[in-house]
mmCIF file with all atom_site columns, C-alpha atoms in Angstrom:
data_model
loop_
_atom_site.group_PDB
_atom_site.id
_atom_site.type_symbol
_atom_site.label_atom_id
_atom_site.label_alt_id
_atom_site.label_comp_id
_atom_site.label_asym_id
_atom_site.label_entity_id
_atom_site.label_seq_id
_atom_site.pdbx_PDB_ins_code
_atom_site.Cartn_x
_atom_site.Cartn_y
_atom_site.Cartn_z
_atom_site.occupancy
_atom_site.B_iso_or_equiv
_atom_site.pdbx_formal_charge
_atom_site.auth_seq_id
_atom_site.auth_comp_id
_atom_site.auth_asym_id
_atom_site.auth_atom_id
_atom_site.pdbx_PDB_model_num
ATOM 1   C CA . GLN A 1 1   ? 77.883 78.742 22.275 1.00 88.00 ? 42  GLN A CA 1
ATOM 2   C CA . VAL A 1 2   ? 75.535 76.916 19.922 1.00 96.00 ? 43  VAL A CA 1
ATOM 3   C CA . GLN A 1 3   ? 72.744 74.628 21.072 1.00 97.00 ? 44  GLN A CA 1
ATOM 4   C CA . LEU A 1 4   ? 70.420 72.300 19.190 1.00 97.00 ? 45  LEU A CA 1
ATOM 5   C CA . VAL A 1 5   ? 67.153 71.328 20.850 1.00 96.00 ? 46  VAL A CA 1
ATOM 6   C CA . GLU A 1 6   ? 64.896 68.626 19.433 1.00 96.00 ? 47  GLU A CA 1
ATOM 7   C CA . SER A 1 7   ? 61.209 68.106 20.074 1.00 96.00 ? 48  SER A CA 1
ATOM 8   C CA . GLY A 1 8   ? 58.324 66.050 18.775 1.00 96.00 ? 49  GLY A CA 1
ATOM 9   C CA . GLY A 1 9   ? 59.286 62.487 19.571 1.00 94.00 ? 50  GLY A CA 1
ATOM 10  C CA . GLY A 1 10  ? 56.901 60.021 21.143 1.00 97.00 ? 51  GLY A CA 1
ATOM 11  C CA . LEU A 1 11  ? 54.968 56.800 20.780 1.00 98.00 ? 52  LEU A CA 1
ATOM 12  C CA . VAL A 1 12  ? 52.941 56.074 17.654 1.00 98.00 ? 53  VAL A CA 1
ATOM 13  C CA . GLN A 1 13  ? 51.345 53.035 16.071 1.00 98.00 ? 54  GLN A CA 1
ATOM 14  C CA . THR A 1 14  ? 52.519 51.460 12.832 1.00 98.00 ? 55  THR A CA 1
ATOM 15  C CA . GLY A 1 15  ? 51.374 53.559 9.907  1.00 98.00 ? 56  GLY A CA 1
ATOM 16  C CA . GLY A 1 16  ? 51.154 56.707 11.976 1.00 98.00 ? 57  GLY A CA 1
ATOM 17  C CA . SER A 1 17  ? 52.980 60.003 11.652 1.00 98.00 ? 58  SER A CA 1
ATOM 18  C CA . LEU A 1 18  ? 55.208 62.212 13.770 1.00 98.00 ? 59  LEU A CA 1
ATOM 19  C CA . ARG A 1 19  ? 56.862 65.554 13.155 1.00 98.00 ? 60  ARG A CA 1
ATOM 20  C CA . LEU A 1 20  ? 60.230 66.274 14.725 1.00 98.00 ? 61  LEU A CA 1
ATOM 21  C CA . SER A 1 21  ? 61.654 69.754 15.090 1.00 97.00 ? 62  SER A CA 1
ATOM 22  C CA . CYS A 1 22  ? 65.123 71.051 15.857 1.00 97.00 ? 63  CYS A CA 1
ATOM 23  C CA . VAL A 1 23  ? 65.926 74.620 16.805 1.00 96.00 ? 64  VAL A CA 1
ATOM 24  C CA . ALA A 1 24  ? 69.460 75.976 16.628 1.00 97.00 ? 65  ALA A CA 1
ATOM 25  C CA . SER A 1 25  ? 70.291 78.872 18.928 1.00 96.00 ? 66  SER A CA 1
ATOM 26  C CA . GLY A 1 26  ? 73.313 80.838 20.074 1.00 95.00 ? 67  GLY A CA 1
ATOM 27  C CA . THR A 1 27  ? 76.002 82.547 18.048 1.00 95.00 ? 68  THR A CA 1
ATOM 28  C CA . ILE A 1 28  ? 75.163 81.480 14.494 1.00 95.00 ? 69  ILE A CA 1
ATOM 29  C CA . VAL A 1 29  ? 76.670 83.233 11.513 1.00 94.00 ? 70  VAL A CA 1
ATOM 30  C CA . SER A 1 30  ? 75.821 80.615 8.917  1.00 93.00 ? 71  SER A CA 1
ATOM 31  C CA . ILE A 1 31  ? 74.466 77.080 8.688  1.00 94.00 ? 72  ILE A CA 1
ATOM 32  C CA . ARG A 1 32  ? 75.911 74.775 6.051  1.00 94.00 ? 73  ARG A CA 1
ATOM 33  C CA . THR A 1 33  ? 73.872 71.636 6.648  1.00 95.00 ? 74  THR A CA 1
ATOM 34  C CA . MET A 1 34  ? 71.241 70.364 9.027  1.00 96.00 ? 75  MET A CA 1
ATOM 35  C CA . GLY A 1 35  ? 70.303 66.751 9.370  1.00 97.00 ? 76  GLY A CA 1
ATOM 36  C CA . TRP A 1 36  ? 68.684 63.973 11.327 1.00 98.00 ? 77  TRP A CA 1
ATOM 37  C CA . TYR A 1 37  ? 70.413 60.802 12.427 1.00 98.00 ? 78  TYR A CA 1
ATOM 38  C CA . ARG A 1 38  ? 69.029 57.916 14.429 1.00 98.00 ? 79  ARG A CA 1
ATOM 39  C CA . GLN A 1 39  ? 70.397 55.171 16.601 1.00 98.00 ? 80  GLN A CA 1
ATOM 40  C CA . ALA A 1 40  ? 68.558 52.058 17.688 1.00 96.00 ? 81  ALA A CA 1
ATOM 41  C CA . PRO A 1 41  ? 69.870 49.840 20.527 1.00 92.00 ? 82  PRO A CA 1
ATOM 42  C CA . GLY A 1 42  ? 72.800 47.756 19.326 1.00 94.00 ? 83  GLY A CA 1
ATOM 43  C CA . ASN A 1 43  ? 73.037 49.632 16.027 1.00 95.00 ? 84  ASN A CA 1
ATOM 44  C CA . GLN A 1 44  ? 75.329 52.330 14.716 1.00 97.00 ? 85  GLN A CA 1
ATOM 45  C CA . ARG A 1 45  ? 74.061 55.856 14.270 1.00 97.00 ? 86  ARG A CA 1
ATOM 46  C CA . GLU A 1 46  ? 72.750 56.253 10.733 1.00 97.00 ? 87  GLU A CA 1
ATOM 47  C CA . LEU A 1 47  ? 71.752 59.110 8.475  1.00 98.00 ? 88  LEU A CA 1
ATOM 48  C CA . VAL A 1 48  ? 68.018 59.690 8.169  1.00 98.00 ? 89  VAL A CA 1
ATOM 49  C CA . ALA A 1 49  ? 67.887 62.923 6.190  1.00 98.00 ? 90  ALA A CA 1
ATOM 50  C CA . LEU A 1 50  ? 70.115 65.861 5.360  1.00 97.00 ? 91  LEU A CA 1
ATOM 51  C CA . ILE A 1 51  ? 69.418 69.318 3.962  1.00 95.00 ? 92  ILE A CA 1
ATOM 52  C CA . THR A 1 52  ? 72.071 71.651 2.569  1.00 92.00 ? 93  THR A CA 1
ATOM 53  C CA . ALA A 1 53  ? 71.638 75.384 2.174  1.00 84.00 ? 94  ALA A CA 1
ATOM 54  C CA . GLY A 1 54  ? 67.977 74.865 2.945  1.00 81.00 ? 95  GLY A CA 1
ATOM 55  C CA . VAL A 1 55  ? 67.395 73.301 -0.463 1.00 86.00 ? 96  VAL A CA 1
ATOM 56  C CA . ALA A 1 56  ? 69.335 70.178 -1.407 1.00 92.00 ? 97  ALA A CA 1
ATOM 57  C CA . THR A 1 57  ? 68.124 67.057 0.378  1.00 94.00 ? 98  THR A CA 1
ATOM 58  C CA . LYS A 1 58  ? 69.429 63.542 0.907  1.00 97.00 ? 99  LYS A CA 1
ATOM 59  C CA . TYR A 1 59  ? 67.628 60.633 2.527  1.00 98.00 ? 100 TYR A CA 1
ATOM 60  C CA . GLY A 1 60  ? 68.583 57.269 3.895  1.00 97.00 ? 101 GLY A CA 1
ATOM 61  C CA . ASP A 1 61  ? 67.313 54.443 1.688  1.00 97.00 ? 102 ASP A CA 1
ATOM 62  C CA . SER A 1 62  ? 64.982 53.097 4.362  1.00 97.00 ? 103 SER A CA 1
ATOM 63  C CA . VAL A 1 63  ? 63.034 56.356 4.712  1.00 98.00 ? 104 VAL A CA 1
ATOM 64  C CA . LYS A 1 64  ? 62.825 57.573 1.112  1.00 98.00 ? 105 LYS A CA 1
ATOM 65  C CA . GLY A 1 65  ? 59.256 58.397 0.139  1.00 97.00 ? 106 GLY A CA 1
ATOM 66  C CA . ARG A 1 66  ? 58.080 58.391 3.759  1.00 98.00 ? 107 ARG A CA 1
ATOM 67  C CA . PHE A 1 67  ? 60.071 61.136 5.481  1.00 98.00 ? 108 PHE A CA 1
ATOM 68  C CA . THR A 1 68  ? 60.471 64.776 4.451  1.00 97.00 ? 109 THR A CA 1
ATOM 69  C CA . ILE A 1 69  ? 63.080 67.181 5.773  1.00 97.00 ? 110 ILE A CA 1
ATOM 70  C CA . SER A 1 70  ? 62.563 70.930 5.661  1.00 95.00 ? 111 SER A CA 1
ATOM 71  C CA . THR A 1 71  ? 63.786 74.171 7.201  1.00 93.00 ? 112 THR A CA 1
ATOM 72  C CA . ASP A 1 72  ? 62.137 77.458 8.133  1.00 90.00 ? 113 ASP A CA 1
ATOM 73  C CA . ASN A 1 73  ? 64.027 80.132 6.218  1.00 72.00 ? 114 ASN A CA 1
ATOM 74  C CA . GLY A 1 74  ? 65.848 82.451 8.573  1.00 73.00 ? 115 GLY A CA 1
ATOM 75  C CA . GLN A 1 75  ? 64.493 80.674 11.643 1.00 74.00 ? 116 GLN A CA 1
ATOM 76  C CA . ASN A 1 76  ? 67.331 78.214 12.183 1.00 93.00 ? 117 ASN A CA 1
ATOM 77  C CA . THR A 1 77  ? 64.675 75.543 12.561 1.00 95.00 ? 118 THR A CA 1
ATOM 78  C CA . MET A 1 78  ? 64.498 72.167 10.890 1.00 96.00 ? 119 MET A CA 1
ATOM 79  C CA . HIS A 1 79  ? 61.643 69.695 10.707 1.00 97.00 ? 120 HIS A CA 1
ATOM 80  C CA . LEU A 1 80  ? 61.312 66.041 9.876  1.00 98.00 ? 121 LEU A CA 1
ATOM 81  C CA . GLN A 1 81  ? 57.860 64.894 8.815  1.00 98.00 ? 122 GLN A CA 1
ATOM 82  C CA . MET A 1 82  ? 57.677 61.143 9.288  1.00 98.00 ? 123 MET A CA 1
ATOM 83  C CA . ASN A 1 83  ? 54.790 59.275 7.670  1.00 98.00 ? 124 ASN A CA 1
ATOM 84  C CA . SER A 1 84  ? 53.923 55.590 7.333  1.00 98.00 ? 125 SER A CA 1
ATOM 85  C CA . LEU A 1 85  ? 56.041 54.797 10.361 1.00 98.00 ? 126 LEU A CA 1
ATOM 86  C CA . LYS A 1 86  ? 57.233 51.247 10.928 1.00 98.00 ? 127 LYS A CA 1
ATOM 87  C CA . PRO A 1 87  ? 58.555 49.467 14.036 1.00 97.00 ? 128 PRO A CA 1
ATOM 88  C CA . ASP A 1 88  ? 62.018 49.543 12.401 1.00 97.00 ? 129 ASP A CA 1
ATOM 89  C CA . ASP A 1 89  ? 61.909 53.335 12.681 1.00 98.00 ? 130 ASP A CA 1
ATOM 90  C CA . THR A 1 90  ? 62.082 53.035 16.467 1.00 98.00 ? 131 THR A CA 1
ATOM 91  C CA . ALA A 1 91  ? 65.235 54.803 17.639 1.00 98.00 ? 132 ALA A CA 1
ATOM 92  C CA . VAL A 1 92  ? 66.631 57.897 19.294 1.00 98.00 ? 133 VAL A CA 1
ATOM 93  C CA . TYR A 1 93  ? 66.656 60.654 16.689 1.00 98.00 ? 134 TYR A CA 1
ATOM 94  C CA . TYR A 1 94  ? 69.438 63.236 16.830 1.00 98.00 ? 135 TYR A CA 1
ATOM 95  C CA . CYS A 1 95  ? 69.599 66.636 15.216 1.00 98.00 ? 136 CYS A CA 1
ATOM 96  C CA . ASN A 1 96  ? 72.926 67.626 13.677 1.00 98.00 ? 137 ASN A CA 1
ATOM 97  C CA . ALA A 1 97  ? 74.080 70.894 12.169 1.00 97.00 ? 138 ALA A CA 1
ATOM 98  C CA . VAL A 1 98  ? 77.301 72.261 10.711 1.00 97.00 ? 139 VAL A CA 1
ATOM 99  C CA . ILE A 1 99  ? 77.441 75.863 11.857 1.00 96.00 ? 140 ILE A CA 1
ATOM 100 C CA . ASN A 1 100 ? 79.812 78.785 11.642 1.00 96.00 ? 141 ASN A CA 1
ATOM 101 C CA . ASN A 1 101 ? 79.827 80.573 14.999 1.00 94.00 ? 142 ASN A CA 1
ATOM 102 C CA . GLY A 1 102 ? 81.869 83.508 13.754 1.00 94.00 ? 143 GLY A CA 1
ATOM 103 C CA . SER A 1 103 ? 85.252 81.891 14.222 1.00 94.00 ? 144 SER A CA 1
ATOM 104 C CA . ARG A 1 104 ? 85.037 78.430 12.656 1.00 95.00 ? 145 ARG A CA 1
ATOM 105 C CA . TRP A 1 105 ? 82.785 75.724 11.271 1.00 97.00 ? 146 TRP A CA 1
ATOM 106 C CA . SER A 1 106 ? 81.817 73.000 13.728 1.00 97.00 ? 147 SER A CA 1
ATOM 107 C CA . ALA A 1 107 ? 79.385 70.117 13.918 1.00 97.00 ? 148 ALA A CA 1
ATOM 108 C CA . TYR A 1 108 ? 76.838 70.234 16.715 1.00 97.00 ? 149 TYR A CA 1
ATOM 109 C CA . TRP A 1 109 ? 74.459 67.604 18.072 1.00 98.00 ? 150 TRP A CA 1
ATOM 110 C CA . GLY A 1 110 ? 71.210 67.762 19.952 1.00 97.00 ? 151 GLY A CA 1
ATOM 111 C CA . GLN A 1 111 ? 70.441 65.632 22.977 1.00 97.00 ? 152 GLN A CA 1
ATOM 112 C CA . GLY A 1 112 ? 68.172 63.266 21.053 1.00 97.00 ? 153 GLY A CA 1
ATOM 113 C CA . THR A 1 113 ? 64.470 62.496 21.099 1.00 97.00 ? 154 THR A CA 1
ATOM 114 C CA . GLN A 1 114 ? 62.955 59.026 21.363 1.00 98.00 ? 155 GLN A CA 1
ATOM 115 C CA . VAL A 1 115 ? 60.652 57.753 18.637 1.00 98.00 ? 156 VAL A CA 1
ATOM 116 C CA . THR A 1 116 ? 58.860 54.491 19.331 1.00 98.00 ? 157 THR A CA 1
ATOM 117 C CA . VAL A 1 117 ? 56.631 52.794 16.764 1.00 98.00 ? 158 VAL A CA 1
ATOM 118 C CA . SER A 1 118 ? 54.436 50.016 18.123 1.00 97.00 ? 159 SER A CA 1
ATOM 119 C CA . SER A 1 119 ? 53.326 47.084 15.978 1.00 92.00 ? 160 SER A CA 1
#
């Protein structure tokens, strides 16, 4: 069984910063990608940032230059440093990972963490 647990969400003022973390635990043989997605009320879930093999990164257009995704080598942990936050960044942020648990590759999701940016 694989679990993803997020932490680090909260309330911040416009222009502030937050750092989200996601820890993957359980039977993990290999991780292909880890990423952050977000969903605001009434909106579809959208990609925030993605990291592949701990190196290659991809960002959503709205967060480029402000957010940075990273992983701790060998720790199955991912971070999202969010700077210059805007009210439009308010959403529930979900951790996602594509993981091989020894029998197959599957996509896993965390429970989500709320980020609220006040104007």
